[in-house]
Amino acid sequence: MQIDLRSYQSDMIGGARVALKTHKSILLQAPTGAGKTVLASFMIGQCRQRGESAWFICHRAELVDGTSNTFRKFGIHHGVLAAGLPGDLRQLVQVCSIDTLKGRLAMLKPPRLAVIDECHHAGAAGWTKVIKWLRDGGAYIVGLSATPERLDGRGLDDLFDHLVPGPQVSWLMENGFLSKYRLFSIEPPSMKGARRSMGDFSKADAEERMNRPKLTGNIINHWKENAAGLRTVLFAVNVAHSNHLVDEMKKAGIKAAHLDGGTPKQERRAIIQDYADGGIDVLSNVSLFGEGFDLSSIAQRDVTIDAVIDAAPTQSLSLWLQRCGRALRPAPGKTAIILDHAGNHLRNGYPDDERDWTLEGEMVKKRQAANDNVPPPPHTCVQCFNSIKRPLPPACPHCGKRIAPEFKAIEVADEQLVEHTDADKAKVRAIIKRQEMEAKTFDDWLAIGMKRKVKSPQSWAMHKFRLSR
């Protein structure tokens, strides 16, 4: 099957070819929904036609199947290098799981081209080992990412030599390649005092703030008011939170189901098929419908998601844009609905904000308050009355009594969902732009950083000051 590229995809391929003439390691940036897998398929297919080897490397094992299905659709014969799956190293093209690949380097030969999916994860030790091995072996490396920066705001210039930027989300929307959207929000729960884990809010503390009865009631009522009947994906904090939301939705007459990375493949496929057929309106998930997850590939037909409920606070711009992007695939007459119950647009901006990506990265906003890292109170076992530290285990470590999720009866709050109009967004962006245009000195930038409460305002100000000169 021939791969027909869109005009901007052809431009990106052209930019990559030019960059690879002088650089061995480049990064292609393209927003969620812009077709990064199509770009990868085109580049890898070209390599195969020339008789050259090429690998596509995934950062999660469950993404291997989706990529493999895409390659089969385009007629790209390939092997798979992942635990538990039969491999065929005779094939020029390989779809690889990083966890499997990093343990087998000694028995492999570097390919001519290595495409690294969601390469903003590539700062981890396993990735560093593999990328060094690829570099030392003379491979050309192409990273793919919608958000080329690490969670802490640091860049990727230690791994890639050149960035080829894709189109802005706003341009893709204006030209019909992504759906326009309406975003609604309420006053989010305070994350003040929430602990941090691996650069983001800890799951336990995020669940404690999000799984309160009034918030759950808001989520249900506001979906009914603004997205009833729309095929919806819900992002929950953890499995307990997701299951609780699904149970309450079912009680409210909403056809809902839960999925997570631990859901057996056959059960997952059956649920997704039911979702695609309209038997499920809201599909709640935990860390599954994010980067690279191909819903249509599993359903074996196009599945358009119309609405997103975000009930999982995050400091990760990448996660936020991936979640919004789930609903932005276009369809005739479609306007996507985004219900932000976690305040993530306040932390990370709107999906169609103009973003100038660089390999040096951008400083993320400040997420901490003066009393951060104060843990919530311990749990008391109802059977032996021992105090148990959080995050809570499934059962009491002292007597074995199962610890049930601490959910209260559902209530409905009276907060009204507020839609963010184009005028609202333009006003916010105009203020930000005016502040930055008026900044002339390092002290000006420092004042802006402190007012916006960015993380490490001095470092942020120095970075912005250097860029403005």
Coordinates of N, CA and C in Angstrom, one line a residue, residues 14-179:
G14 N 11.2 16.2 3.8 CA 12.3 17.0 3.2 C 13.2 17.6 4.1
G15 N 12.7 18.2 5.2 CA 13.6 18.8 6.2 C 14.4 17.7 6.9
A16 N 13.9 16.5 7.1 CA 14.7 15.5 7.7 C 15.8 15.0 6.8
R17 N 15.6 14.9 5.5 CA 16.6 14.5 4.6 C 17.8 15.5 4.6
V18 N 17.4 16.8 4.6 CA 18.4 17.8 4.6 C 19.2 17.8 5.8
A19 N 18.6 17.6 7.0 CA 19.2 17.6 8.3 C 20.2 16.4 8.4
L20 N 19.8 15.3 7.8 CA 20.6 14.0 8.0 C 21.8 14.1 7.1
K21 N 21.9 15.0 6.2 CA 23.1 15.2 5.4 C 24.3 15.7 6.3
T22 N 24.0 16.4 7.3 CA 25.0 17.0 8.2 C 24.9 16.5 9.6
H23 N 23.9 15.8 10.0 CA 23.7 15.3 11.4 C 23.3 13.8 11.4
K24 N 23.8 13.1 12.3 CA 23.5 11.7 12.4 C 22.3 11.4 13.3
S25 N 21.9 12.4 14.1 CA 20.8 12.2 15.1 C 20.0 13.5 15.1
I26 N 18.7 13.3 14.6 CA 17.8 14.4 14.6 C 16.5 14.1 15.3
L27 N 15.7 15.2 15.5 CA 14.4 15.0 16.2 C 13.3 15.6 15.3
L28 N 12.3 14.9 15.0 CA 11.1 15.4 14.3 C 10.0 15.7 15.3
Q29 N 9.6 17.0 15.4 CA 8.6 17.4 16.3 C 7.3 17.5 15.5
A30 N 6.2 16.9 15.9 CA 4.9 17.0 15.3 C 3.8 16.8 16.3
P31 N 2.8 17.7 16.3 CA 1.8 17.6 17.4 C 1.0 16.3 17.3
T32 N 0.4 15.9 18.4 CA -0.4 14.7 18.5 C -1.5 14.8 17.4
G33 N -1.6 13.8 16.6 CA -2.6 13.7 15.5 C -2.0 14.2 14.2
A34 N -0.8 14.6 14.2 CA -0.2 15.1 12.9 C 0.4 13.9 12.1
G35 N 0.4 12.7 12.6 CA 0.8 11.6 11.8 C 2.2 11.2 12.0
K36 N 2.7 11.1 13.2 CA 4.1 10.7 13.4 C 4.4 9.3 13.0
T37 N 3.4 8.4 13.2 CA 3.6 7.0 12.8 C 3.6 6.9 11.3
V38 N 2.9 7.7 10.6 CA 2.9 7.7 9.1 C 4.3 8.2 8.6
L39 N 4.8 9.2 9.3 CA 6.2 9.7 8.9 C 7.2 8.6 9.1
A40 N 7.1 7.9 10.2 CA 8.0 6.8 10.5 C 7.8 5.7 9.5
S41 N 6.6 5.3 9.1 CA 6.4 4.3 8.2 C 6.9 4.6 6.8
F42 N 6.8 5.9 6.4 CA 7.4 6.3 5.1 C 8.9 6.2 5.1
M43 N 9.5 6.7 6.2 CA 11.0 6.7 6.2 C 11.5 5.2 6.3
I44 N 10.9 4.4 7.1 CA 11.3 3.0 7.2 C 11.0 2.2 5.9
G45 N 9.8 2.5 5.3 CA 9.5 1.9 4.0 C 10.5 2.2 2.9
Q46 N 11.0 3.5 2.9 CA 12.0 3.9 1.9 C 13.3 3.1 2.2
C47 N 13.7 3.0 3.4 CA 14.9 2.3 3.8 C 14.8 0.8 3.2
R48 N 13.7 0.2 3.5 CA 13.5 -1.2 3.1 C 13.6 -1.4 1.6
Q49 N 13.0 -0.4 0.9 CA 13.1 -0.5 -0.6 C 14.5 -0.4 -1.1
R50 N 15.3 0.3 -0.4 CA 16.7 0.4 -0.8 C 17.6 -0.7 -0.3
G51 N 16.9 -1.7 0.4 CA 17.7 -2.8 0.9 C 18.5 -2.5 2.2
E52 N 18.1 -1.4 2.9 CA 18.7 -1.1 4.2 C 17.9 -1.4 5.4
S53 N 18.5 -1.7 6.5 CA 17.8 -2.1 7.7 C 17.3 -0.8 8.4
A54 N 16.2 -1.0 9.1 CA 15.6 0.1 9.9 C 14.8 -0.5 11.0
W55 N 14.9 0.2 12.2 CA 14.2 -0.2 13.4 C 13.2 0.9 13.8
F56 N 12.1 0.5 14.4 CA 11.2 1.4 15.1 C 11.2 1.0 16.5
I57 N 11.6 1.9 17.4 CA 11.7 1.5 18.8 C 10.7 2.2 19.7
C58 N 9.9 1.4 20.4 CA 8.8 1.9 21.3 C 9.2 1.9 22.7
H59 N 8.7 2.8 23.5 CA 9.1 2.9 24.9 C 8.2 2.1 25.8
R60 N 7.1 1.5 25.2 CA 6.2 0.6 26.0 C 5.9 -0.6 25.2
A61 N 5.9 -1.8 25.8 CA 5.7 -3.0 25.1 C 4.3 -3.1 24.4
E62 N 3.3 -2.5 25.1 CA 1.9 -2.6 24.5 C 1.8 -1.8 23.2
L63 N 2.8 -0.9 22.9 CA 2.7 -0.1 21.7 C 3.3 -0.9 20.5
V64 N 3.9 -2.0 20.7 CA 4.5 -2.8 19.7 C 3.5 -3.3 18.7
D65 N 2.4 -3.8 19.3 CA 1.3 -4.4 18.5 C 0.7 -3.4 17.5
G66 N 0.4 -2.2 18.0 CA -0.2 -1.1 17.2 C 0.7 -0.7 16.0
T67 N 2.0 -0.6 16.3 CA 3.0 -0.2 15.3 C 3.1 -1.3 14.2
S68 N 3.1 -2.6 14.7 CA 3.2 -3.7 13.8 C 2.0 -3.8 12.9
N69 N 0.8 -3.5 13.5 CA -0.4 -3.5 12.6 C -0.4 -2.4 11.6
T70 N 0.2 -1.2 11.9 CA 0.3 -0.1 11.0 C 1.3 -0.5 9.9
F71 N 2.4 -1.1 10.2 CA 3.3 -1.5 9.2 C 2.7 -2.6 8.2
R72 N 1.9 -3.5 8.8 CA 1.3 -4.5 7.9 C 0.3 -3.8 7.0
K73 N -0.4 -2.8 7.5 CA -1.4 -2.1 6.7 C -0.7 -1.4 5.5
F74 N 0.5 -0.9 5.7 CA 1.3 -0.3 4.6 C 2.2 -1.3 3.8
G75 N 2.0 -2.6 4.1 CA 2.8 -3.6 3.4 C 4.3 -3.6 3.7
I76 N 4.6 -3.2 4.9 CA 6.0 -3.2 5.3 C 6.3 -4.5 6.1
H77 N 7.0 -5.4 5.4 CA 7.3 -6.7 6.1 C 8.3 -6.4 7.2
H78 N 8.1 -7.1 8.3 CA 9.0 -6.7 9.5 C 9.0 -7.9 10.5
G79 N 10.0 -7.8 11.3 CA 10.0 -8.7 12.5 C 9.7 -7.9 13.7
V80 N 9.5 -8.6 14.9 CA 9.2 -8.0 16.1 C 10.2 -8.4 17.2
L81 N 10.8 -7.5 17.9 CA 11.7 -7.8 18.9 C 11.1 -7.3 20.3
A82 N 10.4 -8.2 20.9 CA 9.7 -7.9 22.2 C 9.5 -9.2 22.9
A83 N 9.5 -9.1 24.2 CA 9.4 -10.3 25.1 C 8.0 -11.0 24.8
G84 N 8.1 -12.3 24.7 CA 6.8 -13.1 24.6 C 6.3 -13.2 23.2
L85 N 7.0 -12.5 22.2 CA 6.5 -12.5 20.8 C 7.5 -13.2 19.9
P86 N 7.1 -14.0 18.9 CA 8.1 -14.6 18.0 C 8.8 -13.6 17.2
G87 N 10.1 -13.7 17.0 CA 10.8 -12.7 16.3 C 11.3 -13.3 14.9
D88 N 11.7 -12.4 14.1 CA 12.3 -12.9 12.8 C 13.4 -11.9 12.4
L89 N 14.6 -12.2 12.8 CA 15.7 -11.3 12.6 C 16.2 -11.2 11.2
R90 N 15.6 -12.1 10.3 CA 16.0 -12.0 8.9 C 15.4 -10.8 8.2
Q91 N 14.4 -10.2 8.8 CA 13.7 -9.1 8.2 C 14.6 -7.8 8.4
L92 N 14.6 -7.0 7.3 CA 15.3 -5.7 7.4 C 14.7 -4.7 8.4
V93 N 13.4 -4.8 8.5 CA 12.7 -3.9 9.4 C 12.3 -4.6 10.7
Q94 N 12.5 -4.0 11.8 CA 12.2 -4.6 13.1 C 11.4 -3.5 14.0
V95 N 10.3 -4.0 14.6 CA 9.6 -3.2 15.6 C 10.1 -3.7 17.0
C96 N 10.7 -2.8 17.7 CA 11.4 -3.2 19.0 C 10.7 -2.5 20.2
S97 N 10.7 -3.3 21.3 CA 10.4 -2.8 22.6 C 11.7 -2.4 23.3
I98 N 11.9 -1.2 23.8 CA 13.1 -0.8 24.4 C 13.6 -1.8 25.5
D99 N 12.6 -2.3 26.3 CA 13.0 -3.1 27.4 C 13.6 -4.4 27.0
T100 N 13.1 -4.9 25.8 CA 13.7 -6.2 25.3 C 15.0 -5.8 24.6
L101 N 15.0 -4.8 23.8 CA 16.2 -4.4 23.0 C 17.4 -4.2 23.8
K102 N 17.3 -3.4 24.9 CA 18.5 -3.1 25.7 C 19.2 -4.3 26.3
G103 N 18.5 -5.4 26.4 CA 19.2 -6.6 26.9 C 19.8 -7.5 25.9
R104 N 19.6 -7.2 24.6 CA 20.0 -8.0 23.5 C 21.0 -7.4 22.6
L105 N 21.6 -6.3 22.9 CA 22.4 -5.5 22.0 C 23.7 -6.4 21.6
A106 N 24.1 -7.2 22.5 CA 25.4 -8.0 22.2 C 25.2 -8.9 21.1
M107 N 24.0 -9.3 20.8 CA 23.7 -10.3 19.7 C 23.1 -9.6 18.5
L108 N 23.1 -8.3 18.4 CA 22.5 -7.6 17.3 C 23.5 -6.7 16.6
K109 N 23.2 -6.3 15.4 CA 24.0 -5.4 14.6 C 23.2 -4.1 14.4
P110 N 23.7 -2.9 14.7 CA 23.0 -1.7 14.5 C 22.4 -1.5 13.1
P111 N 21.2 -1.0 13.0 CA 20.6 -0.8 11.7 C 21.1 0.5 11.0
R112 N 20.7 0.6 9.8 CA 21.1 1.9 9.1 C 20.3 3.0 9.6
L113 N 19.0 2.8 10.0 CA 18.2 3.9 10.5 C 17.4 3.3 11.8
A114 N 17.5 4.1 12.8 CA 16.7 3.8 14.0 C 15.7 5.0 14.3
V115 N 14.4 4.7 14.3 CA 13.4 5.7 14.6 C 12.9 5.5 16.1
I116 N 13.1 6.5 16.9 CA 12.7 6.4 18.3 C 11.4 7.1 18.6
D117 N 10.4 6.3 18.9 CA 9.1 6.8 19.2 C 9.0 7.5 20.5
E118 N 8.2 8.6 20.6 CA 8.1 9.4 21.9 C 9.4 9.6 22.6
C119 N 10.3 10.2 21.8 CA 11.7 10.3 22.3 C 12.0 11.2 23.4
H120 N 11.0 11.9 23.9 CA 11.2 12.7 25.2 C 11.4 11.8 26.4
H121 N 11.1 10.5 26.2 CA 11.4 9.5 27.3 C 12.9 9.1 27.2
A122 N 13.6 9.5 26.2 CA 14.9 8.9 25.9 C 16.0 9.3 26.9
G123 N 15.7 10.0 27.9 CA 16.7 10.4 28.9 C 17.0 9.3 29.9
A124 N 16.1 8.3 30.0 CA 16.2 7.2 30.9 C 17.5 6.4 30.6
A125 N 18.0 5.7 31.7 CA 19.3 4.9 31.5 C 19.2 3.9 30.4
G126 N 18.2 3.2 30.3 CA 18.1 2.2 29.2 C 18.2 2.8 27.8
W127 N 17.5 3.9 27.6 CA 17.5 4.6 26.4 C 18.9 5.1 26.1
T128 N 19.6 5.7 27.1 CA 20.9 6.2 26.9 C 21.9 5.2 26.4
K129 N 21.7 4.0 27.0 CA 22.6 2.9 26.6 C 22.4 2.5 25.2
V130 N 21.1 2.4 24.8 CA 20.8 2.0 23.4 C 21.2 3.0 22.4
I131 N 20.9 4.3 22.7 CA 21.3 5.4 21.8 C 22.8 5.5 21.6
K132 N 23.6 5.3 22.7 CA 25.1 5.3 22.6 C 25.5 4.2 21.7
W133 N 24.9 3.0 21.8 CA 25.2 1.8 21.0 C 24.9 2.1 19.5
L134 N 23.8 2.7 19.3 CA 23.4 3.1 17.9 C 24.4 4.1 17.3
R135 N 24.7 5.1 18.1 CA 25.7 6.1 17.6 C 27.0 5.5 17.3
D136 N 27.5 4.6 18.2 CA 28.8 4.0 18.0 C 28.8 3.1 16.8
G137 N 27.6 2.5 16.5 CA 27.5 1.6 15.4 C 27.3 2.3 14.1
G138 N 27.2 3.7 14.1 CA 27.0 4.4 12.8 C 25.6 4.6 12.3
A139 N 24.6 4.3 13.2 CA 23.2 4.4 12.7 C 22.8 5.8 12.6
Y140 N 21.9 6.1 11.7 CA 21.2 7.4 11.7 C 20.0 7.2 12.7
I141 N 19.8 8.3 13.5 CA 18.8 8.2 14.5 C 17.8 9.4 14.3
V142 N 16.5 9.0 14.3 CA 15.4 10.0 14.1 C 14.5 9.8 15.3
G143 N 14.4 10.8 16.1 CA 13.5 10.8 17.3 C 12.1 11.5 16.8
L144 N 11.0 10.9 17.4 CA 9.7 11.5 17.1 C 9.1 11.9 18.5
S145 N 8.6 13.1 18.5 CA 7.9 13.6 19.7 C 7.0 14.8 19.4
A146 N 5.9 14.9 20.1 CA 5.0 16.1 20.0 C 5.5 17.1 21.0
T147 N 6.2 16.7 22.0 CA 6.7 17.6 23.1 C 8.1 17.3 23.4
P148 N 9.1 17.8 22.7 CA 10.5 17.5 22.9 C 11.2 18.1 24.1
E149 N 10.7 17.7 25.2 CA 11.4 18.1 26.5 C 11.1 17.1 27.5
R150 N 11.9 17.0 28.5 CA 11.7 16.1 29.6 C 10.7 16.7 30.6
L151 N 10.2 15.9 31.5 CA 9.1 16.4 32.4 C 9.6 17.6 33.3
D152 N 10.9 17.6 33.6 CA 11.5 18.7 34.4 C 11.8 20.0 33.6
G153 N 11.5 20.0 32.3 CA 11.7 21.1 31.4 C 13.0 21.1 30.7
R154 N 13.9 20.2 31.1 CA 15.2 20.1 30.4 C 15.1 19.6 29.0
G155 N 16.0 20.0 28.1 CA 15.9 19.7 26.7 C 16.5 18.3 26.4
L156 N 16.6 18.0 25.1 CA 17.1 16.8 24.6 C 18.4 16.9 23.8
D157 N 19.1 18.1 24.0 CA 20.3 18.4 23.1 C 21.4 17.5 23.4
D158 N 21.4 16.7 24.5 CA 22.4 15.7 24.8 C 22.2 14.4 24.0
L159 N 21.0 14.3 23.3 CA 20.7 13.1 22.6 C 20.6 13.3 21.1
F160 N 20.1 14.5 20.7 CA 19.9 14.8 19.3 C 20.6 16.1 18.9
D161 N 21.0 16.2 17.7 CA 21.8 17.3 17.2 C 21.0 18.4 16.5
H162 N 19.8 18.1 16.0 CA 19.1 19.0 15.2 C 17.6 18.7 15.4
L163 N 16.8 19.8 15.4 CA 15.3 19.6 15.5 C 14.6 20.1 14.2
V164 N 13.8 19.3 13.7 CA 13.0 19.6 12.5 C 11.5 19.9 13.1
P165 N 11.1 21.1 13.1 CA 9.7 21.4 13.7 C 8.6 21.1 12.7
G166 N 7.5 20.6 13.3 CA 6.3 20.4 12.5 C 5.4 21.7 12.6
P167 N 4.2 21.6 12.0 CA 3.3 22.7 12.1 C 2.7 22.9 13.5
Q168 N 2.2 24.1 13.7 CA 1.6 24.4 15.0 C 0.2 23.7 15.0
V169 N -0.3 23.4 16.2 CA -1.6 22.8 16.4 C -2.7 23.8 15.8
S170 N -2.6 25.1 16.0 CA -3.6 26.0 15.5 C -3.6 26.0 14.0
W171 N -2.5 25.8 13.3 CA -2.5 25.7 11.8 C -3.2 24.4 11.4
L172 N -2.9 23.3 12.1 CA -3.5 22.1 11.7 C -5.1 22.2 11.9
M173 N -5.5 22.9 12.9 CA -6.9 23.1 13.1 C -7.5 23.9 12.0
E174 N -6.9 25.0 11.7 CA -7.4 26.0 10.7 C -7.5 25.3 9.3
N175 N -6.6 24.3 9.1 CA -6.6 23.7 7.8 C -7.3 22.3 7.7
G176 N -8.0 22.0 8.8 CA -8.8 20.8 8.8 C -8.1 19.5 9.1
F177 N -6.9 19.6 9.5 CA -6.1 18.3 9.8 C -6.4 17.9 11.3
L178 N -6.8 18.8 12.1 CA -7.2 18.5 13.5 C -8.6 19.2 13.7
S179 N -9.3 18.6 14.6 CA -10.6 19.2 15.0 C -10.5 20.4 15.9

